Short mmCIF file of C-alpha atoms in Angstrom, two decimals:
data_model
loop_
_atom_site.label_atom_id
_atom_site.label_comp_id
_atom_site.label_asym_id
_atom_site.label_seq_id
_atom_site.Cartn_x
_atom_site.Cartn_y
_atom_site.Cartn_z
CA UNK A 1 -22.24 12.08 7.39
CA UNK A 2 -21.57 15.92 8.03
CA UNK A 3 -18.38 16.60 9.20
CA UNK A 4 -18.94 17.67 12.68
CA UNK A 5 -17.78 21.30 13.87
CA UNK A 6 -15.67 19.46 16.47
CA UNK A 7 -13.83 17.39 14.68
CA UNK A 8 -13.14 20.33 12.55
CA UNK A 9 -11.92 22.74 15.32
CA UNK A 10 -9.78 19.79 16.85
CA UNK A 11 -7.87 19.12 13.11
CA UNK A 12 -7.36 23.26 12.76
CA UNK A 13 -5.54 22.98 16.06
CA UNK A 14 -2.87 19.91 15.10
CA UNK A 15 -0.77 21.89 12.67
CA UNK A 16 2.42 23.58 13.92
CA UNK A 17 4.44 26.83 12.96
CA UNK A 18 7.56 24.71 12.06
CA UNK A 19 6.13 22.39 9.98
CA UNK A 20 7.10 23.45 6.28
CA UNK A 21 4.80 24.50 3.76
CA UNK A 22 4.21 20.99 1.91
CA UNK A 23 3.42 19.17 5.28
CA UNK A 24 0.54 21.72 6.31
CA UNK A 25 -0.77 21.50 2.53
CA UNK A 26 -0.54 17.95 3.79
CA UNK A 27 -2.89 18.47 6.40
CA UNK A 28 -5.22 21.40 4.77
CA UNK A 29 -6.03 18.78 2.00
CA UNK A 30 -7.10 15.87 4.59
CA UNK A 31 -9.07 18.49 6.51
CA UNK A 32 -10.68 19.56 3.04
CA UNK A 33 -11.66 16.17 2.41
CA UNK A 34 -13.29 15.37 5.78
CA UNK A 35 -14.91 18.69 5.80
CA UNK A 36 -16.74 17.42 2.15
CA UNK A 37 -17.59 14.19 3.36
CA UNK A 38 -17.22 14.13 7.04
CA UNK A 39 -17.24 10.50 8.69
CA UNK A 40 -17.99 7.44 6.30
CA UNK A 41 -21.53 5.72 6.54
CA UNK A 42 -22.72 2.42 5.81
CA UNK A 43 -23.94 3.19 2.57
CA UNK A 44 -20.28 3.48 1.28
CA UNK A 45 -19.14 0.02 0.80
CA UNK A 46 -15.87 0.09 2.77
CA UNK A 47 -17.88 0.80 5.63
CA UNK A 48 -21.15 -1.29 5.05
CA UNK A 49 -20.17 -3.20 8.26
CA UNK A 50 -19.08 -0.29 10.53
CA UNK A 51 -20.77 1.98 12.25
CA UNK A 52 -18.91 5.40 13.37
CA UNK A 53 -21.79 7.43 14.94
CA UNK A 54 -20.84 6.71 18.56
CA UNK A 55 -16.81 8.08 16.79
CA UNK A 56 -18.05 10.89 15.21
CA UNK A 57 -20.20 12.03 18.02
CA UNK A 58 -17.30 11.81 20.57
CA UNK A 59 -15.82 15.14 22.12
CA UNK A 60 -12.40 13.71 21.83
CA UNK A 61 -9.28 16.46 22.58
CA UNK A 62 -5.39 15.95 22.03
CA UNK A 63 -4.12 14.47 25.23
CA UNK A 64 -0.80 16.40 26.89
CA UNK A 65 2.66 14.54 26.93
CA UNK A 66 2.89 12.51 30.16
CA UNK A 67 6.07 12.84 32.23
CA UNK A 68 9.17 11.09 31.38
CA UNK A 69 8.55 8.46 34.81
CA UNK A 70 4.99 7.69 33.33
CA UNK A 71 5.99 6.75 30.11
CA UNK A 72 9.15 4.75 31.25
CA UNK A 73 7.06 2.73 33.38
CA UNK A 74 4.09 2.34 30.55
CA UNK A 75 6.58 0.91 28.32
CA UNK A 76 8.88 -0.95 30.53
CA UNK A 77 6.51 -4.16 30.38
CA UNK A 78 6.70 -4.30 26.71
CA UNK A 79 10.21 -4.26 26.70
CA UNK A 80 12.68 -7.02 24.56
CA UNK A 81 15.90 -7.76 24.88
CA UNK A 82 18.84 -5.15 25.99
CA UNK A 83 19.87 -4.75 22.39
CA UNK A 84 16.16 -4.19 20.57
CA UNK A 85 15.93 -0.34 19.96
CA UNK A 86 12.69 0.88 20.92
CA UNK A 87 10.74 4.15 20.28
CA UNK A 88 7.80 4.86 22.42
CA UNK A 89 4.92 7.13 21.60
CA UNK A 90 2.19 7.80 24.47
CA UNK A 91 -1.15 9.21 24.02
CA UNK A 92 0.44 10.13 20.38
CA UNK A 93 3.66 12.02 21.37
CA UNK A 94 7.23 10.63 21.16
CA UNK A 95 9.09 10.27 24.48
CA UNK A 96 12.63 10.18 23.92
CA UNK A 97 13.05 9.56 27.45
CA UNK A 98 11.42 6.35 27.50
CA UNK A 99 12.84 5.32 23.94
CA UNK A 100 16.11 3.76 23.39
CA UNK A 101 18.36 3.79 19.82
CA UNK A 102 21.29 2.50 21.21
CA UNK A 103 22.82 -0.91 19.68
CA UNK A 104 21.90 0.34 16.32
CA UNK A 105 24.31 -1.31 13.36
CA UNK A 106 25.75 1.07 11.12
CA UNK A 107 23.51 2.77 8.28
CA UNK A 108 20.46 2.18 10.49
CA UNK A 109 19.23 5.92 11.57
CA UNK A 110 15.44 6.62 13.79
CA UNK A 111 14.34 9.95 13.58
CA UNK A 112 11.60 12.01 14.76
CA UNK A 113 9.91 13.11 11.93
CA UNK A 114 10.08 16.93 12.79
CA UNK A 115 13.92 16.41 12.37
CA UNK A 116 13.95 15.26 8.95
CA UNK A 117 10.74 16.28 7.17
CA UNK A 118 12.60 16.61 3.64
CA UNK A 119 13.21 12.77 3.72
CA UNK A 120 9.82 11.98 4.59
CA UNK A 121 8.27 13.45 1.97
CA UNK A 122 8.56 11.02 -0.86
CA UNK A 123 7.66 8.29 1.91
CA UNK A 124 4.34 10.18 2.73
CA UNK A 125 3.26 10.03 -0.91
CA UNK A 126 0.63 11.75 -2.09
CA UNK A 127 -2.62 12.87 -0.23
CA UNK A 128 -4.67 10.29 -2.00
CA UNK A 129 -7.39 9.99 0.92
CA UNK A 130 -9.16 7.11 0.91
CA UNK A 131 -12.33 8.77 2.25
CA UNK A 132 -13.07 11.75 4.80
CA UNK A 133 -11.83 9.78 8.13
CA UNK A 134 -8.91 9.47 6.27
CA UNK A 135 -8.42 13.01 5.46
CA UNK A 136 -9.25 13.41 9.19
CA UNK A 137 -6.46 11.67 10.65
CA UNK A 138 -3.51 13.11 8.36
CA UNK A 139 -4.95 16.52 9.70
CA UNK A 140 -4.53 15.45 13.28
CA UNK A 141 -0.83 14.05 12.38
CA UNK A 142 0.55 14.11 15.49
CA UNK A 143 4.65 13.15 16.46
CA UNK A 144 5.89 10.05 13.91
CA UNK A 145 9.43 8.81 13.32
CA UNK A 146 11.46 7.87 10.50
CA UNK A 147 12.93 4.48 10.11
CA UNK A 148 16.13 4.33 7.59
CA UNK A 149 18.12 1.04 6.80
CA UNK A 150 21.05 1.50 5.00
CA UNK A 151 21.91 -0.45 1.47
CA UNK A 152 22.93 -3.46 2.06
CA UNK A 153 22.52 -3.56 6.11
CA UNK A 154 21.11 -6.26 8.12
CA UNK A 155 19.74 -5.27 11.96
CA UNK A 156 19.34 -8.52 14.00
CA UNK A 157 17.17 -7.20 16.47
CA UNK A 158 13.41 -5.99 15.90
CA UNK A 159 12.88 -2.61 16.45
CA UNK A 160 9.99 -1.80 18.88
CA UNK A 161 7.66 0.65 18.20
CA UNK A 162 5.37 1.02 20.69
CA UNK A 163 2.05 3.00 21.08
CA UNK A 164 0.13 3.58 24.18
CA UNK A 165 -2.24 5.25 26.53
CA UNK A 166 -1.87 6.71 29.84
CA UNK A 167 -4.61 6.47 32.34
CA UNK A 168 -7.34 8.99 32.90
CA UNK A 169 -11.12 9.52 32.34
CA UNK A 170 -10.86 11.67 29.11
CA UNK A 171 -11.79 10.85 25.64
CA UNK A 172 -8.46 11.23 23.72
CA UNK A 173 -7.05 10.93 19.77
CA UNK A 174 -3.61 10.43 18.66
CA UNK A 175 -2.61 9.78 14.84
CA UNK A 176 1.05 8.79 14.16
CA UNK A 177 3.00 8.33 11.28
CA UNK A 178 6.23 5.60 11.16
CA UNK A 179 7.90 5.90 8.64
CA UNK A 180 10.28 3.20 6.83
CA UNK A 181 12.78 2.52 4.47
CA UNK A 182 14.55 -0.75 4.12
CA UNK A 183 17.47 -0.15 1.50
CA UNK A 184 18.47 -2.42 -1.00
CA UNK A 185 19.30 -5.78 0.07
CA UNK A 186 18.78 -4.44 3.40
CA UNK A 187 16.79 -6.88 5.90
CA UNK A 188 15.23 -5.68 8.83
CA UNK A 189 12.56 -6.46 11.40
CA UNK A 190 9.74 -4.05 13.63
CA UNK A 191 7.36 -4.61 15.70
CA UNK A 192 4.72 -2.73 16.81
CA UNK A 193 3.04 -2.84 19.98
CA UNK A 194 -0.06 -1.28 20.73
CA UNK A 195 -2.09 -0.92 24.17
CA UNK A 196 -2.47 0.92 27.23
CA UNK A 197 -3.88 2.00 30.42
CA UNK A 198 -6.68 4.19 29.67
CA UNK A 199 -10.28 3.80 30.28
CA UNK A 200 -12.05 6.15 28.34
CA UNK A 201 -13.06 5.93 24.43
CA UNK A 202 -9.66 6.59 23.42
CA UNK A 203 -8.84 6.87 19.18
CA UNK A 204 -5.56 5.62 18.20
CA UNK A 205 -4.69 6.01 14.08
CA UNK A 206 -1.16 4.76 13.07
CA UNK A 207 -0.19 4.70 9.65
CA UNK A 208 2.93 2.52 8.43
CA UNK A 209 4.30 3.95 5.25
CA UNK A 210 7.15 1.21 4.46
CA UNK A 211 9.55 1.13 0.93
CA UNK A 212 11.44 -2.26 0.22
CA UNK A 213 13.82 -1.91 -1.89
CA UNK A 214 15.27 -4.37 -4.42
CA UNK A 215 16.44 -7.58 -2.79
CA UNK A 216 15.78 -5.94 0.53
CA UNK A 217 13.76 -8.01 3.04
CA UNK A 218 11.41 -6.75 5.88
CA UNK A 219 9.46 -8.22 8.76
CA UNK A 220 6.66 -6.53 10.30
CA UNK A 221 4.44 -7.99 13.49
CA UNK A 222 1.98 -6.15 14.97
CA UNK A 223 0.18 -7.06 18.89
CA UNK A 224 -2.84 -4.52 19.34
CA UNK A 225 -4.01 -5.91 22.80
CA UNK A 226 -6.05 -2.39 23.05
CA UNK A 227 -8.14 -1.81 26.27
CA UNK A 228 -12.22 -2.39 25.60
CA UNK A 229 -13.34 1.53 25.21
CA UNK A 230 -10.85 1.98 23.01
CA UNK A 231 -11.22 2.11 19.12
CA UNK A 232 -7.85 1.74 16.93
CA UNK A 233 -7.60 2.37 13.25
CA UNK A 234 -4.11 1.05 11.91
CA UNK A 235 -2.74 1.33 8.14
CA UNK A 236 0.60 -0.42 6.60
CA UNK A 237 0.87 0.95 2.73
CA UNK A 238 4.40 -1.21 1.39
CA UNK A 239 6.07 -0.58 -1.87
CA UNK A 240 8.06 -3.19 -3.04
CA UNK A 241 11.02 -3.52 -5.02
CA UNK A 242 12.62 -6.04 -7.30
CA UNK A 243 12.63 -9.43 -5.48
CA UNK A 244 11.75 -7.83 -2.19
CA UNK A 245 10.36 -9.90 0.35
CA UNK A 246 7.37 -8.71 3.26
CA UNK A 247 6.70 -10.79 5.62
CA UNK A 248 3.71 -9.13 7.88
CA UNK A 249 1.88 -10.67 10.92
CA UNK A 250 -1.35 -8.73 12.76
CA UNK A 251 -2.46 -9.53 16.17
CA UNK A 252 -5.58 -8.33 16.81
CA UNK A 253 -6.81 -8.45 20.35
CA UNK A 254 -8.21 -6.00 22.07
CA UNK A 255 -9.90 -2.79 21.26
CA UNK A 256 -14.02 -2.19 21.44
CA UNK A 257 -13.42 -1.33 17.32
CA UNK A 258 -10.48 -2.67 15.48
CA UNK A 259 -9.63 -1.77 12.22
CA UNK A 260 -6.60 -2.14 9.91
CA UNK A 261 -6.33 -1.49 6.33
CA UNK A 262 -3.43 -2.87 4.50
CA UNK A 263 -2.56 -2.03 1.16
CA UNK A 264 0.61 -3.60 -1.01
CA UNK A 265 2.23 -3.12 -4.09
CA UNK A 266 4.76 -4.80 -6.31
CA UNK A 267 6.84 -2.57 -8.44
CA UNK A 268 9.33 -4.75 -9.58
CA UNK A 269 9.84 -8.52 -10.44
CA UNK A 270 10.24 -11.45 -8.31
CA UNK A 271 8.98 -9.74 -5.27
CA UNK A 272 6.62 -11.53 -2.69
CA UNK A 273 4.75 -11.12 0.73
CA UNK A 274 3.17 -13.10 3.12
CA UNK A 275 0.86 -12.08 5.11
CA UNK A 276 -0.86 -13.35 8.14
CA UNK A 277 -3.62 -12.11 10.69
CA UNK A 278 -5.06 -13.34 13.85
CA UNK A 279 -8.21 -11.85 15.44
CA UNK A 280 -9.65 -12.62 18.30
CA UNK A 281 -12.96 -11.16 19.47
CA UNK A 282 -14.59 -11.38 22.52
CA UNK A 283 -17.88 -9.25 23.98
CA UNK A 284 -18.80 -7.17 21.51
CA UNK A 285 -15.98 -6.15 19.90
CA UNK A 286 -15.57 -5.64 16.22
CA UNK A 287 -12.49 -6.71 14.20
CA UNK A 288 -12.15 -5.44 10.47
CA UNK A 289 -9.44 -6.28 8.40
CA UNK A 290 -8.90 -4.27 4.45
CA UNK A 291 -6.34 -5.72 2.33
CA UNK A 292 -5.12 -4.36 -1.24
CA UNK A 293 -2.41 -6.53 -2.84
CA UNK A 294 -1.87 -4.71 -6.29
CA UNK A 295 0.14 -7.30 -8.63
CA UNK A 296 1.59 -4.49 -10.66
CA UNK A 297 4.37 -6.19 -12.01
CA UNK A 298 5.26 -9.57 -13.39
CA UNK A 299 6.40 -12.99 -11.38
CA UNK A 300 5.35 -12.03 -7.59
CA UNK A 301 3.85 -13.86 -5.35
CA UNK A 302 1.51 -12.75 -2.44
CA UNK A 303 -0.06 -15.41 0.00
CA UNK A 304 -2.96 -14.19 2.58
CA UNK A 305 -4.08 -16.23 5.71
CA UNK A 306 -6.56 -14.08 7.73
CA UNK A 307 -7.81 -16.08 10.48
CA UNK A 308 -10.60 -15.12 13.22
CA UNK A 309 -11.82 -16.45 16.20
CA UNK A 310 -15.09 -15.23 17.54
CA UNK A 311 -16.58 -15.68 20.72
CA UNK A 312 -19.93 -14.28 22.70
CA UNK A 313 -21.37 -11.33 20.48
CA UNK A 314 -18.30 -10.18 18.51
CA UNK A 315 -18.38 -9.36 14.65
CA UNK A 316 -15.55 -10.08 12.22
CA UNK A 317 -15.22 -8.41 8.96
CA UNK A 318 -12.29 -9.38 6.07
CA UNK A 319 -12.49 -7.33 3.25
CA UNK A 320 -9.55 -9.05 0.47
CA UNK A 321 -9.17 -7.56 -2.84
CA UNK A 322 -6.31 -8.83 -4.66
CA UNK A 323 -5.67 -7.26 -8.24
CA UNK A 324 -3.44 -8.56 -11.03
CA UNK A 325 -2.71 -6.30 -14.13
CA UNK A 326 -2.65 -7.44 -17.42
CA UNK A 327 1.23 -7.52 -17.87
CA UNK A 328 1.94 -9.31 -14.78
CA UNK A 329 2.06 -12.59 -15.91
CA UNK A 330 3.38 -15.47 -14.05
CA UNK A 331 1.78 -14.02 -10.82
CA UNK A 332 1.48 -16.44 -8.13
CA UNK A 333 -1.45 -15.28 -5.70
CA UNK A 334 -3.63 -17.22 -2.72
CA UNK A 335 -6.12 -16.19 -0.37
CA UNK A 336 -7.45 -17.60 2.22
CA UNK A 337 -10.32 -15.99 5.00
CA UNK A 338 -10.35 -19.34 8.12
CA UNK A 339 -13.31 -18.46 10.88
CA UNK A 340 -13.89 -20.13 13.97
CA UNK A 341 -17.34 -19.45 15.14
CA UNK A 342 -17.48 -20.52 19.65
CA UNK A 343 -20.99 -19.02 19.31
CA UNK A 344 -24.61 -18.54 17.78
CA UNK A 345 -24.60 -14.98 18.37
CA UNK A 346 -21.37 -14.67 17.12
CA UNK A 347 -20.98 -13.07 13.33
CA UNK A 348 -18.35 -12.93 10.21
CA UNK A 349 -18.71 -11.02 7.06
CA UNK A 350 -16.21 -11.79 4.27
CA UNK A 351 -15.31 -11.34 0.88
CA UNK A 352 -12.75 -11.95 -0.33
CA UNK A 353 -11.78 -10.94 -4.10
CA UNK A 354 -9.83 -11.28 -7.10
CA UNK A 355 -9.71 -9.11 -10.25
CA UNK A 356 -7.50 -10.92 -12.48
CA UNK A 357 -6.24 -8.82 -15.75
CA UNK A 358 -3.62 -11.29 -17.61
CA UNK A 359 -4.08 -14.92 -18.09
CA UNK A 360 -0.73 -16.82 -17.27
CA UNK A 361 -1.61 -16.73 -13.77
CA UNK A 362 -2.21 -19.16 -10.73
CA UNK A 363 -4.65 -17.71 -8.45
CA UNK A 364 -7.20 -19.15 -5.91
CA UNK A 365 -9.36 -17.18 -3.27
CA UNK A 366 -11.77 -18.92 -0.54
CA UNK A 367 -13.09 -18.33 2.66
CA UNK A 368 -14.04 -21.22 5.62
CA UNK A 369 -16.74 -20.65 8.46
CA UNK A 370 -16.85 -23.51 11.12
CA UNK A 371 -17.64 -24.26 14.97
CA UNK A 372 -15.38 -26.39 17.45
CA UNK A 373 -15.95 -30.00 16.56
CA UNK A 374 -17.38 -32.02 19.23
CA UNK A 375 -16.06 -34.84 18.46
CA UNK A 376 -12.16 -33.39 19.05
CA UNK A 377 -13.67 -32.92 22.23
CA UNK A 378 -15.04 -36.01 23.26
CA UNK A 379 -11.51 -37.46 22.38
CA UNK A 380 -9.85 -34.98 24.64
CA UNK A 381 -13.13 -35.98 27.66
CA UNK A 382 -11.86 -39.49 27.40
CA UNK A 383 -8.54 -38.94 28.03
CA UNK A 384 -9.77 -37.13 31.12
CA UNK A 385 -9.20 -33.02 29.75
CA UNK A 386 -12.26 -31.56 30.86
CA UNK A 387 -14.35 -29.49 28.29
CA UNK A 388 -12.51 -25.92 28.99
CA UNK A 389 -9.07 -27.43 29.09
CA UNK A 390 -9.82 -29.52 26.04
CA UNK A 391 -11.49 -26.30 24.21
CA UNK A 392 -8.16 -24.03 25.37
CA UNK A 393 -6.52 -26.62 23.43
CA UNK A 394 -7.88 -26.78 20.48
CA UNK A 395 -8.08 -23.07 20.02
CA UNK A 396 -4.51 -22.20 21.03
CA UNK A 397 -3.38 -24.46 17.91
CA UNK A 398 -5.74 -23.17 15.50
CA UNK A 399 -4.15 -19.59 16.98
CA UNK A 400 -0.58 -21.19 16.58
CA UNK A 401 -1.37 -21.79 12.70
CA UNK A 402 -0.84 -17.91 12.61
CA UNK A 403 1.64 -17.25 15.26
CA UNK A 404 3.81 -19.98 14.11
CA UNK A 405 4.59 -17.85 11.00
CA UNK A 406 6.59 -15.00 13.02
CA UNK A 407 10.22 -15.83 11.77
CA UNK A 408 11.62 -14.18 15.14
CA UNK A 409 11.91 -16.68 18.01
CA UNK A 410 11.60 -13.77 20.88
CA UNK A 411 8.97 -11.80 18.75
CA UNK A 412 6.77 -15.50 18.31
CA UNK A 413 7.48 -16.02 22.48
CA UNK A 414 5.75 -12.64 22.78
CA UNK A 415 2.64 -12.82 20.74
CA UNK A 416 2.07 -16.70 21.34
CA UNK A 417 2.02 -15.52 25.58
CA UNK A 418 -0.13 -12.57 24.55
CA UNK A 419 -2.57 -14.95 22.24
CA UNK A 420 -2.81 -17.64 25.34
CA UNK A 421 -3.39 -14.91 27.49
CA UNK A 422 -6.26 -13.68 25.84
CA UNK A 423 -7.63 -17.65 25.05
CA UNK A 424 -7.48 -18.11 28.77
CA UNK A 425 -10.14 -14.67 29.32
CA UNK A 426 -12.93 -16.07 26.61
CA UNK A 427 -16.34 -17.25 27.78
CA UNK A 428 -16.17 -20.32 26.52
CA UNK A 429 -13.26 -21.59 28.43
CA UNK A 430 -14.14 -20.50 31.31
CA UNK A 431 -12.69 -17.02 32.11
CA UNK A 432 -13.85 -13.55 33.02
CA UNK A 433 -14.37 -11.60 29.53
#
């Protein structure tokens, strides 16, 4: 799809005089690459299932910081306990005044990522653009912060990173980068909240970039409970370490288009991840979920439990690609795609994949569409739960399969509300979505 002229005109306008030199190279090079390819179409197979016309027609703009009031009182309802540190972007600019680093343990630093650019470099990697949307949103890089845990340090409490929209008619875009390093034998824990007050076609893009060290271990949840114009594109790239451990857990929501790509490496030996998604689609939303999981060294384990539930007109997509090379041997490595179907109209595309290069291995991949089971509730009808009670149920434990699996008992409070919350809305108990 041609790149069109304002999309261009908005990406020349991100870049900023005290950026250094390799940063807007950074940026030039995305821009490059959207300007030769422009938006991806559904003849490129990432995107079979998507459709970004309505996106790329959009006369989005770069939304103005709110006041320091607005975003206090955007934020305040996501808000942990005292001690959790919290950073707070809105509309895609940091407010310090509504973020809080106090309570941090020694050898934990956050920092805006204008303050330390030289440390982010190496974090940032190289521009290796996945496509021309891609290339799009590092041009539009907005404010992003930089997450450093110390050798050796352990932080208790998760740090909240939250991203949000104010309210107001216009079409706006942010793109933010977070930034993290969990040193070795480090363990630390962030979550990342995503939502809002807007109702126009807002475009959220937020990129993790996370390196585990050896022996370090790192927890990441993420609750996108997006508004229904709004489209979000997230990204969490890990590197790990020598016996590093990941532990990651997506909520997905809200949103009118969802999409997260997720993309995982093991560098080192003995290393393993776990990770864990729960989508829940409603209307006519559409939920995509990418994962990479690149088995580039020897004795790791990865284990994958992407789970949707679908209701009225809403479309799923899980896109799994796990790859072993041929010297990791001993590599442990499920996958696993669950779908609960509450409708006819309802729809799933998956495929999961495995590309297996050594042969010591133990390896499975599958995927599982199904419908509630009448007969669980008849069971529940003669115990006198009526049909929508008996159906909230059943779906809140096949939601608490995946919820059950965040290791923090006031981050697992949080999402399991959220998830019951949104349960309660859906058609087909009953409520008003």
């Amino acid at each position: 799809m041609t790149a069109p002229g304002h999309w261009l005109t908005l990406s020349e306008s991100a870049a900023k005089s005290s950026e250094p030199s390799w940063f807007r190279e950074h940026r030039a090079r995305g821009r490059a690459r959207f300007e030769a390819e422009g938006f991806p179409t559904r003849r490129s197979e990432a995107w079979r299932y998507t459709n970004l016309r309505a996106l790329a027609e959009g006369q989005h703009e770069i939304a103005a910081p709110v006041t320091d009031e607005v975003a206090r009182d955007l934020s305040e309802p996501w808000r942990l306990s005292p001690s959790s540190p919290r950073v707070v972007f809105v509309d895609g600019h940091l407010s310090l005044a509504a973020s809080s680093f106090g309570g941090l343990p020694n050898g934990v630093t956050i920092r805006p990522i204008a303050e330390s650019f030289d440390a982010c470099r190496e974090l940032l990697g190289d521009s290796d653009f996945a496509d021309g949307f891609s290339g799009l949103m590092a041009s539009l890089s907005g404010d992003g912060v930089l997450i450093d845990v110390g050798n050796g340090v352990s932080c208790p409490d998760p740090i909240q990173v939250l991203h949000l929209s104010s309210a107001g008619g216009r079409e706006t875009v942010s793109s933010v980068d977070v930034l993290v390093r969990v040193g070795r034998g480090a363990e630390a824990c962030v979550f990342e909240g995503i939502g809002g007050e807007s109702t126009a076609s807002s475009l959220k893009s937020i990129r993790l970039h996370a390196q585990i060290d050896d022996e370090a271990s790192f927890d990441f949840v993420s609750l996108q409970r997006e508004v229904d114009k709004s489209t979000h594109f997230g990204s969490q790239r890990y590197e790990l370490g020598r016996e590093a451990r990941l532990t990651s857990t997506i909520l997905s929501l809200g949103a009118r288009l969802s999409r997260n790509e997720l993309r995982l490496r093991f560098n080192g030996t003995g290393a393993g991840a776990t990770l864990r998604a729960l989508c829940v689609g409603s209307g006519t939303r559409q939920l995509d979920h990418h994962t990479v999981v690149d088995h580039a060294a020897a004795e790791c384990e990865s284990d994958q439990a992407y789970r949707y539930l679908l209701d009225d007109s809403s479309h799923g997509v899980f896109a799994g690609r796990v790859i072993v090379a041929r010297d990791a041997q001993q590599t442990a490595a499920e996958q696993l795609n669950n779908n609960l179907m509450l409708t006819a109209d309802a729809r799933i595309d998956t495929r999961p994949m495995l590309e297996i290069g050594a042969d010591d291995v133990k390896c499975g991949h599958g995927a599982t569409i199904g419908r509630l089971d009448p007969e669980e509730l008849f069971y529940l009808a003669s115990r006198g739960i009526d049909v929508a009670r008996g159906t909230q149920m059943i779906l809140g434990g096949w939601a608490d399969t995946s919820v059950n699996e965040v290791r923090h008992a006031e981050l697992r409070d949080v999402v399991r509300r959220a998830t019951r919350e949104k349960l309660a809305g859906l058609a087909v108990v009953g409520g008003a979505e």
